[in-house]
Short mmCIF file of C-alpha atoms in Angstrom, two decimals:
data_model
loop_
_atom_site.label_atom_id
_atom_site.label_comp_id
_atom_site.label_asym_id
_atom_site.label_seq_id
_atom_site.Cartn_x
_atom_site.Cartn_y
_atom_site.Cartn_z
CA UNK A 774 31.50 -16.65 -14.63
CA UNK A 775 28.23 -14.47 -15.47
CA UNK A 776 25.18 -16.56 -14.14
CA UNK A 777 21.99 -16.96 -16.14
CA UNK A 778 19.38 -15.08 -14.06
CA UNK A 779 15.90 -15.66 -13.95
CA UNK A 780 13.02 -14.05 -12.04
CA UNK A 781 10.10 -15.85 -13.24
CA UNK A 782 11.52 -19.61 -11.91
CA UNK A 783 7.66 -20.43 -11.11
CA UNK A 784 6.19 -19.07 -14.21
CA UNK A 785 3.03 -16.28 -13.77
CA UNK A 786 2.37 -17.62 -10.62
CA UNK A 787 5.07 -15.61 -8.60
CA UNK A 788 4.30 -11.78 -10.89
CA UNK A 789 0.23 -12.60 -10.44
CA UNK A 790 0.74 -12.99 -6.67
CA UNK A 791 3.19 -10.06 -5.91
CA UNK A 792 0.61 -7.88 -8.17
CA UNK A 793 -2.59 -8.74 -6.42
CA UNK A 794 -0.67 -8.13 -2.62
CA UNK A 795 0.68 -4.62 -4.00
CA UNK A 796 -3.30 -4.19 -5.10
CA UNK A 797 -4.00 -5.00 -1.41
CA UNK A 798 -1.86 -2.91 0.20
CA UNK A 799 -2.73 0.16 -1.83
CA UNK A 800 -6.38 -0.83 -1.24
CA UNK A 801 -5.94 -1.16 2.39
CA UNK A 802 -4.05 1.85 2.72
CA UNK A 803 -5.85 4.44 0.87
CA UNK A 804 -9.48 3.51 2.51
CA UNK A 805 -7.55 3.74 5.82
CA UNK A 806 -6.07 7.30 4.93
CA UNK A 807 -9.52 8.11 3.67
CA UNK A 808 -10.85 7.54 6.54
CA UNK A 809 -8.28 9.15 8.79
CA UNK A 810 -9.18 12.77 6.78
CA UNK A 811 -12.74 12.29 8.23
CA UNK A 812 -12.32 11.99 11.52
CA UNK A 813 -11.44 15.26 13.99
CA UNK A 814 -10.01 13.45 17.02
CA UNK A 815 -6.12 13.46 16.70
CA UNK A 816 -5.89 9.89 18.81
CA UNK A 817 -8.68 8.34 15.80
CA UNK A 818 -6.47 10.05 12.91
CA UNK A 819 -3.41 8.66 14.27
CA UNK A 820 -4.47 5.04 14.46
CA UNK A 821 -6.02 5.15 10.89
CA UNK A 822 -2.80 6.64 9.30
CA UNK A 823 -0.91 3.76 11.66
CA UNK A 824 -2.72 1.12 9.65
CA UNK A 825 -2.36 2.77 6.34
CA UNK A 826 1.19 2.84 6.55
CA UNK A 827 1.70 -0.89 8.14
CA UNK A 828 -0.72 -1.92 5.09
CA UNK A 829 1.42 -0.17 3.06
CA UNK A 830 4.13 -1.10 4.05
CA UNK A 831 3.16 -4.46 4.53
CA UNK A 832 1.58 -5.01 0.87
CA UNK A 833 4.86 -3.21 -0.82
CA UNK A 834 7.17 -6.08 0.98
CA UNK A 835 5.15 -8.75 0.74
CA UNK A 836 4.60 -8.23 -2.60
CA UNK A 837 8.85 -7.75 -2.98
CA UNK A 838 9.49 -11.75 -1.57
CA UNK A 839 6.72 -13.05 -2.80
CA UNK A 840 8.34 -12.58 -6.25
CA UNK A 841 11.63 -12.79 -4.83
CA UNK A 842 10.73 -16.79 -4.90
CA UNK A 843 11.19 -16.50 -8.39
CA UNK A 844 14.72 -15.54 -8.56
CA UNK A 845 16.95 -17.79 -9.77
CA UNK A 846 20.73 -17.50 -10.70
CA UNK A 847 21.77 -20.79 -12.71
CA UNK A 848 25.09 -21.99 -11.20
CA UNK A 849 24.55 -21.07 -7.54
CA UNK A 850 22.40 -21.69 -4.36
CA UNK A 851 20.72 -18.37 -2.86
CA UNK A 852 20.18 -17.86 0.75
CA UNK A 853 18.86 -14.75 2.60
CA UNK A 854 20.57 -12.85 5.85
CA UNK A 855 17.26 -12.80 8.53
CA UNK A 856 18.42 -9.35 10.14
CA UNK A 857 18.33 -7.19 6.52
CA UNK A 858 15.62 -9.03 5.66
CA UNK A 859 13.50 -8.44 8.81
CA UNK A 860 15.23 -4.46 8.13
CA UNK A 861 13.49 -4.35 5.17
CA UNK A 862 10.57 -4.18 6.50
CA UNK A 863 10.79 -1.89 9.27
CA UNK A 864 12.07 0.25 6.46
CA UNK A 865 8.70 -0.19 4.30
CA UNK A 866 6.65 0.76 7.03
CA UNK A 867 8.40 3.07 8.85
CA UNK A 868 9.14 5.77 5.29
CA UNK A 869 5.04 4.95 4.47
CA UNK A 870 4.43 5.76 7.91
CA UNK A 871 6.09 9.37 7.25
CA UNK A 872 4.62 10.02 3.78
CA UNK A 873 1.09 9.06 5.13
CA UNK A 874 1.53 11.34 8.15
CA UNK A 875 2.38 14.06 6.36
CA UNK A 876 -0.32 14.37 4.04
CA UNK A 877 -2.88 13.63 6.63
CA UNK A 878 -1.50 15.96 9.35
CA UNK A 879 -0.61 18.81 6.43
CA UNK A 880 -2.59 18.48 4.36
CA UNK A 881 -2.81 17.59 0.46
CA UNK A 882 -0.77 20.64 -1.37
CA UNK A 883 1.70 20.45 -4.19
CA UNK A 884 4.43 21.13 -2.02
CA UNK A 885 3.75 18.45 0.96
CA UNK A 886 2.60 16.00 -1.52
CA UNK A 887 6.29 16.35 -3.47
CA UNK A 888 8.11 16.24 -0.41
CA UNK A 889 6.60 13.13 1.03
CA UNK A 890 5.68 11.13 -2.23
CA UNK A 891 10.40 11.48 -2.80
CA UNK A 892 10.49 10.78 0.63
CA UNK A 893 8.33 8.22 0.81
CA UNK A 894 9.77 6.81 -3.05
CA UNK A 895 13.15 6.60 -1.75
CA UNK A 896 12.27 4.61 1.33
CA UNK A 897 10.73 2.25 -1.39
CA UNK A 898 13.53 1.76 -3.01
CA UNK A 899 15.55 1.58 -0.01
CA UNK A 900 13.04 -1.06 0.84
CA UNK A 901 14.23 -3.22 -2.31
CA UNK A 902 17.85 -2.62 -2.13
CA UNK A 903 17.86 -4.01 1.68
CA UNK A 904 15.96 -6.67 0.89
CA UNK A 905 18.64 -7.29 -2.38
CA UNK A 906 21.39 -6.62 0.01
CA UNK A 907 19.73 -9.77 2.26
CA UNK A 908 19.99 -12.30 -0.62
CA UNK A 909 23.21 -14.35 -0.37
CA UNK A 910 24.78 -16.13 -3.67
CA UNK A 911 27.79 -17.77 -4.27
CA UNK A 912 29.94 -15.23 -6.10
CA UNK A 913 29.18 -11.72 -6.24
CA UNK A 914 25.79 -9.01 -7.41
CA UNK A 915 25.94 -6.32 -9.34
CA UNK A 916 23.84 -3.95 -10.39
CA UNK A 917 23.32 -1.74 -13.73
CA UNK A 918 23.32 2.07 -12.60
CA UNK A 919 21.00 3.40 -14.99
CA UNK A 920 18.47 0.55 -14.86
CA UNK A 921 18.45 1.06 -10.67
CA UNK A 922 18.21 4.95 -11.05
CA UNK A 923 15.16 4.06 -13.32
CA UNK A 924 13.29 1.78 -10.26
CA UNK A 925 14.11 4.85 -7.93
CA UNK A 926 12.09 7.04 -9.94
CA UNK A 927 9.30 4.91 -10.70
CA UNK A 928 9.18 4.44 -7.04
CA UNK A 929 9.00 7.81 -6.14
CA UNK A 930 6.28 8.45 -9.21
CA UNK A 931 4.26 5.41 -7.49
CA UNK A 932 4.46 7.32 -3.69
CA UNK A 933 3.42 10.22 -4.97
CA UNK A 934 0.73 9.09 -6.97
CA UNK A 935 0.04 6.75 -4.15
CA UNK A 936 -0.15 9.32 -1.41
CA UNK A 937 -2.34 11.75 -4.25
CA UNK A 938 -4.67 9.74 -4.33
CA UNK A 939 -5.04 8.94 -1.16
CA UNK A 940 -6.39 12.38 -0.49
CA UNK A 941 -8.61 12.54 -3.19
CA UNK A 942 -10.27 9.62 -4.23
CA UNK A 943 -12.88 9.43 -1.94
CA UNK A 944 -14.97 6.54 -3.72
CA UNK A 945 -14.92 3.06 -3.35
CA UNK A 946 -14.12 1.93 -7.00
CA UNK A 947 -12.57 4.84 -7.56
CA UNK A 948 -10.12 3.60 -5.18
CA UNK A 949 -9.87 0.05 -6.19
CA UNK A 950 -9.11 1.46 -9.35
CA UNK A 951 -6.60 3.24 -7.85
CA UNK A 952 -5.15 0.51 -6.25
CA UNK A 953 -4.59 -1.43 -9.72
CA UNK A 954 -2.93 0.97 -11.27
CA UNK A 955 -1.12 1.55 -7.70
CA UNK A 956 -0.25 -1.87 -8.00
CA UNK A 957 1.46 -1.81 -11.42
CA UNK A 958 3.42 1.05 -10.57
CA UNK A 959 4.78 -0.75 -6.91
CA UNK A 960 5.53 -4.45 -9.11
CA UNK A 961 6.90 -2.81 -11.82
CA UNK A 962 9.13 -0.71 -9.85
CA UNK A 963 10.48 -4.04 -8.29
CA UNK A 964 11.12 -5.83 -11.85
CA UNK A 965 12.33 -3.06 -13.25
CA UNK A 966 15.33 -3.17 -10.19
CA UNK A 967 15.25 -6.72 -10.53
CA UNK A 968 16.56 -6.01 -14.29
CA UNK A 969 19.59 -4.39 -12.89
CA UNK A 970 21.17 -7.31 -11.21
CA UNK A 971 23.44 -9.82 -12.48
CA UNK A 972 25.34 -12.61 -10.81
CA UNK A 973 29.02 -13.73 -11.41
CA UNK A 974 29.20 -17.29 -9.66
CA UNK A 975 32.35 -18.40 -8.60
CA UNK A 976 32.13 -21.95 -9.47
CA UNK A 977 31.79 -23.57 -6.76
CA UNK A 978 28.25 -23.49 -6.08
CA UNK A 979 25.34 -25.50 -6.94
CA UNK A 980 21.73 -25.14 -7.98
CA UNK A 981 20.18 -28.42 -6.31
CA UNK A 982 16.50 -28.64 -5.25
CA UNK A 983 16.95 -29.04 -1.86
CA UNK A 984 18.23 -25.05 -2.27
CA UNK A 985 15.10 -24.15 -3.77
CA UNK A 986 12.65 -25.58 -1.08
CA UNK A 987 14.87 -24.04 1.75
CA UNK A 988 14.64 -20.71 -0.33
CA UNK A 989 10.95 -20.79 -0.65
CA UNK A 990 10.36 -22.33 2.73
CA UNK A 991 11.93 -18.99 4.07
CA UNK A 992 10.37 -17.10 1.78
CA UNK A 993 6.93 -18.48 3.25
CA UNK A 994 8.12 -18.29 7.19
CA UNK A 995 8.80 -14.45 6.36
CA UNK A 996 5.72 -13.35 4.71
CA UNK A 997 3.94 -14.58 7.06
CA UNK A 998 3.69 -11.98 9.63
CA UNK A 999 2.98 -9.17 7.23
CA UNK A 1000 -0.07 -11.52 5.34
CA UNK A 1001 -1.28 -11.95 9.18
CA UNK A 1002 -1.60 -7.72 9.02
CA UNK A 1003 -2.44 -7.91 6.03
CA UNK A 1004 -5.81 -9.84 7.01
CA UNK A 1005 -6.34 -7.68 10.40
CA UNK A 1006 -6.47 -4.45 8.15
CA UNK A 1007 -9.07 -6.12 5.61
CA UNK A 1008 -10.64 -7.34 8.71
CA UNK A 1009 -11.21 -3.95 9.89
CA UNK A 1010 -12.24 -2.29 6.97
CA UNK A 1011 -15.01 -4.53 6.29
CA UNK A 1012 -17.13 -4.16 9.50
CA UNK A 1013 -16.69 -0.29 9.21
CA UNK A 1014 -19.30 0.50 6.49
CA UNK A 1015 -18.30 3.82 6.05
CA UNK A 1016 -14.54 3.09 5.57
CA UNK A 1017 -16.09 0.26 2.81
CA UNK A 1018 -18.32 3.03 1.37
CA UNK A 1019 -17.18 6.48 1.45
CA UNK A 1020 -19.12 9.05 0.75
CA UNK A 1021 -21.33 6.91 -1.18
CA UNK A 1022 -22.21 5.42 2.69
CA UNK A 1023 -23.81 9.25 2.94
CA UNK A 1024 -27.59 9.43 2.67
CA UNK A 1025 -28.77 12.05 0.49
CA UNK A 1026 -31.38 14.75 1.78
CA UNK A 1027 -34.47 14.35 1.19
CA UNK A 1028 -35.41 15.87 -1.69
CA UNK A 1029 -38.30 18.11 -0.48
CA UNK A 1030 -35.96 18.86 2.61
CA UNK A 1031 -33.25 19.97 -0.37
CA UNK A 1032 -35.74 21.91 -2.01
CA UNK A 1033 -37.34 24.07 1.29
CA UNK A 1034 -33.45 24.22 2.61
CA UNK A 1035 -34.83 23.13 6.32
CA UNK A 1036 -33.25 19.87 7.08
CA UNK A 1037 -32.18 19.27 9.91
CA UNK A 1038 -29.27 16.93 11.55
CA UNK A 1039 -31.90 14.88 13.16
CA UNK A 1040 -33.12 14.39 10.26
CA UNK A 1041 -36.92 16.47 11.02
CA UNK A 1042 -37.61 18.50 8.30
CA UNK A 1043 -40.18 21.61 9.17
CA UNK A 1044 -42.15 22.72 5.60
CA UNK A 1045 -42.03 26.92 4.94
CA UNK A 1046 -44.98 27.98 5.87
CA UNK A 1047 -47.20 29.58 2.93
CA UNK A 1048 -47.63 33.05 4.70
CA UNK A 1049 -43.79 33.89 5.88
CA UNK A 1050 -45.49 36.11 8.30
CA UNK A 1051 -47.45 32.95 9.99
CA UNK A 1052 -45.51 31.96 12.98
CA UNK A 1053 -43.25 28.86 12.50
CA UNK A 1054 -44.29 26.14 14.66
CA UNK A 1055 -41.57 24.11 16.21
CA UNK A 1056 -41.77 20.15 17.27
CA UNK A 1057 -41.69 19.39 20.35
#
């Protein structure tokens, strides 16, 4: 028999919560790719894009379970396989890993940006569809082609927009603007896959509460790992000024050095003299 499925079992709370850790993860992981487009040394690029893509990564599958403990099929228990679940993961941060590599190793043009935001998109979706495949009921899922062809392309929209503006939105609210919109696009993609399941019990299974606090109890045990990440990254950005700032962390030139043109990186700024033929005298 067809189930009655729910994904909103806790109300707002579980949407609100997925939303605001997608917001985080995009956060996290454009001011980290930001920042790796600034620096020269391959070894400092490297470990910047490394924790853009594990806060990526992180925030997209986070987000996925935390509103995963909202789903609900009347009629049956639901339990979740550890090893696709744990896969899951791996999977989120191992296709950000490639999209954010690619941009900040070649660069922001139409064609890289295309390539990695599908690339990148489909690893998203992959992402969800592992973590769907982990979820155990008793009877049987299916899923509504269009509706899942749908979430794969607003994944792949979200990469690429994701990875976009990763290269250029330089500004702090600029990017936490990003990141809300970033976020929409990443929890929307997961409801809208979330649409395409049903669940045909076969009977013999029970929704009992004792089901629901193992479910959310595992839930919890899983998340936390990536939330632990989660915190490091945030950690990190906030004692590096400049990756907090951007550009706007840049101190303008003085405005008389502006006007002469003779500022210097030291920041010693030698006024034109009023005869150009009058020797130039230089500090000392």
């Amino acid at each position: 028999m067809a189930a009655t499925v729910t994904d909103f079992h806790y109300g707002a709370v579980t949407p609100v919560a997925a939303y605001l850790m997608a917001c985080l993860g995009s956060a996290l992981g454009l001011r980290c790719t930001v920042r790796s487009i600034r620096r020269e040394a391959r070894s400092k690029k490297n470990g910047w894009l490394s924790l853009a893509a594990v806060s990526l990564g992180c925030g997209i599958w986070t987000m996925h379970f935390i509103a995963m403990m909202g789903f609900r099929a009347n009629g049956s228990d639901i339990t979740y396989d550890t090893r696709l679940t744990v896969l899951s993961l791996v999977v989120a941060i191992a296709v950000t890993a490639v999209g954010v590599f690619l941009v900040g190793h070649l660069g922001s043009g139409a064609r890289i940006l295309a390539v990695a935001g599908v690339l990148m998109g489909l690893g998203v979706a992959a992402m969800h569809y592992i973590g769907m495949a982990a979820v155990q009921v008793h009877g049987s899922m299916h899923y509504d082609t269009v509706t899942v062809a749908l979430s794969v392309l607003i994944a792949v929209v979200a990469a690429t927009a994701a990875l976009w503006a990763a290269v250029t939105v330089r500004n702090l609210w600029s990017s936490l603007g990003a990141s809300l919109v970033m976020g929409v696009a990443v929890t929307g993609m997961h409801y809208t896959g979330m649409a395409a399941v049903s669940v045909h019990a076969d009977g013999m299974g029970t929704t009992s509460a004792q089901s629901s606090i193992d479910q959310l109890s595992f839930l919890l045990s899983m998340i936390a790992g990536p939330l632990v990440m989660l915190v490091v990254a945030a950690t990190i950005v906030m004692f590096d000024p400049d990756l907090v700032l951007g550009d706007d962390a840049r101190p303008a030139p003085r405005a008389d050095a502006v006007r002469r043109g003779t500022g210097t990186a030291a920041g010693l700024y030698d006024p034109l003299p009023a005869d150009v033929n009058t020797p130039v005298r230089h500090r000392r």
